[in-house]
Amino acid sequence: MTFSSASSSSSTPQNVGIHPRNYNFDLEAALSTDWHGGDPFKTAFFNALSMMFPIGEKAFMDSVKAFKDQVTDSKLQEDVKGFLSQEAIHSREHRKYNERLCELRGYDLEAMEGPIRKRIAWADKNLPPIARLYGTVAYEHYTAIMANGALSNPQWLNGAHPAMVALWRWHAIEETEHKAVAFDVLQLAGATVKERRMSMIFVTRYFVGDAIRNINHMLKRDGYSFWQRLKLWRSGLSFLLGREGILRPLVREWTDYFRRDFHPWQHDNRKLLEEVKETVGPEPQLA
């Protein structure tokens, strides 16, 4: 495997570039509909994920920036620059996505973003910078394994509107490219295995809770009764965690985070990354 040299602080493979693709997605035709094959739960699940990104990715950027002065290795400096650029564009595109979605469908953006914003504000005031970086690294593991799942299994988005497929595939590619950057900065900052493990437990609680809250908000605003929502959740949990559920294969990858010797590129999906990038081209015109 062609990883960075042992003298480098970067664990990102030498043949993986971290370069922002400055896309602007036209999602107007999709967002007013149940764009995932007409399925309200599948649509709400992906929309709920999007609701977490603009505020979350800004927090991820801030947590890495807090340690930029400690990054003296030229390779990792370039990795950090690419990470910040990619995340800035992700935040921008998901901000547009979320605001327009709420306008079109009558969702309350503040009801979904507010708890996340308040939690981050509390962390900024009360926790040391390294604690916030631990949180970023845990969230980045979630995005990395979900990105790999989406790229490995196109059926995740079978029947979805083409513009939404393009957006989620773009996001997954870039999350894969920069999946080790925050981790590498955390190693420089003095990470311990115990605190890394503990942070994942806290992050899992909030990640799952935010997703459930946002899905319920959307389905309720879409006019589904309690019993209708219960039925949608039953079929939705089968989609997520059933025998063929999209998230079920990710459980083992999630548990790898608790290994003492873990680092993100132990999940070496460079071949998949290159195959997927060839199908979309270097800079498709999506808007």
Short mmCIF file of C-alpha atoms in Angstrom, two decimals, residues 40-41 43-45 47-48 51 98 101-103 105-115 208-225 229 232-233:
data_model
loop_
_atom_site.label_atom_id
_atom_site.label_comp_id
_atom_site.label_asym_id
_atom_site.label_seq_id
_atom_site.Cartn_x
_atom_site.Cartn_y
_atom_site.Cartn_z
CA PRO A 40 -41.33 9.40 2.50
CA PHE A 41 -39.10 7.69 5.07
CA THR A 43 -36.42 10.80 1.65
CA ALA A 44 -36.70 12.06 5.23
CA PHE A 45 -33.70 9.99 6.34
CA ASN A 47 -32.87 15.02 4.34
CA ALA A 48 -32.35 14.57 8.10
CA MET A 51 -29.81 19.06 8.27
CA ASN A 98 -31.80 22.70 3.73
CA LEU A 101 -36.26 22.18 1.44
CA CYS A 102 -37.82 23.94 4.42
CA GLU A 103 -39.29 26.68 2.22
CA ARG A 105 -42.19 21.72 2.40
CA GLY A 106 -42.98 23.87 5.42
CA TYR A 107 -40.35 22.42 7.73
CA ASP A 108 -39.01 24.43 10.66
CA LEU A 109 -35.27 24.82 10.07
CA GLU A 110 -34.64 26.18 13.55
CA ALA A 111 -36.44 23.26 15.19
CA MET A 112 -33.96 20.92 13.54
CA GLU A 113 -30.80 23.01 13.68
CA GLY A 114 -31.37 24.76 17.00
CA PRO A 115 -30.46 21.88 19.32
CA VAL A 208 -28.76 9.08 16.36
CA GLY A 209 -30.87 11.50 18.41
CA ASP A 210 -30.53 14.31 15.87
CA ALA A 211 -31.46 12.00 13.01
CA ILE A 212 -34.56 10.66 14.80
CA ARG A 213 -35.71 14.16 15.79
CA ASN A 214 -35.33 15.49 12.26
CA ILE A 215 -37.06 12.54 10.60
CA ASN A 216 -40.00 12.80 13.00
CA HIS A 217 -40.28 16.54 12.43
CA MET A 218 -40.40 16.11 8.66
CA LEU A 219 -42.91 13.27 8.67
CA LYS A 220 -45.15 15.15 11.09
CA ARG A 221 -45.01 18.33 8.99
CA ASP A 222 -45.78 16.19 5.92
CA GLY A 223 -49.13 15.45 7.57
CA TYR A 224 -48.66 11.86 8.71
CA SER A 225 -50.55 10.88 11.86
CA ARG A 229 -45.50 7.61 11.25
CA LEU A 232 -43.31 4.41 8.22
CA TRP A 233 -40.73 3.91 10.96
#
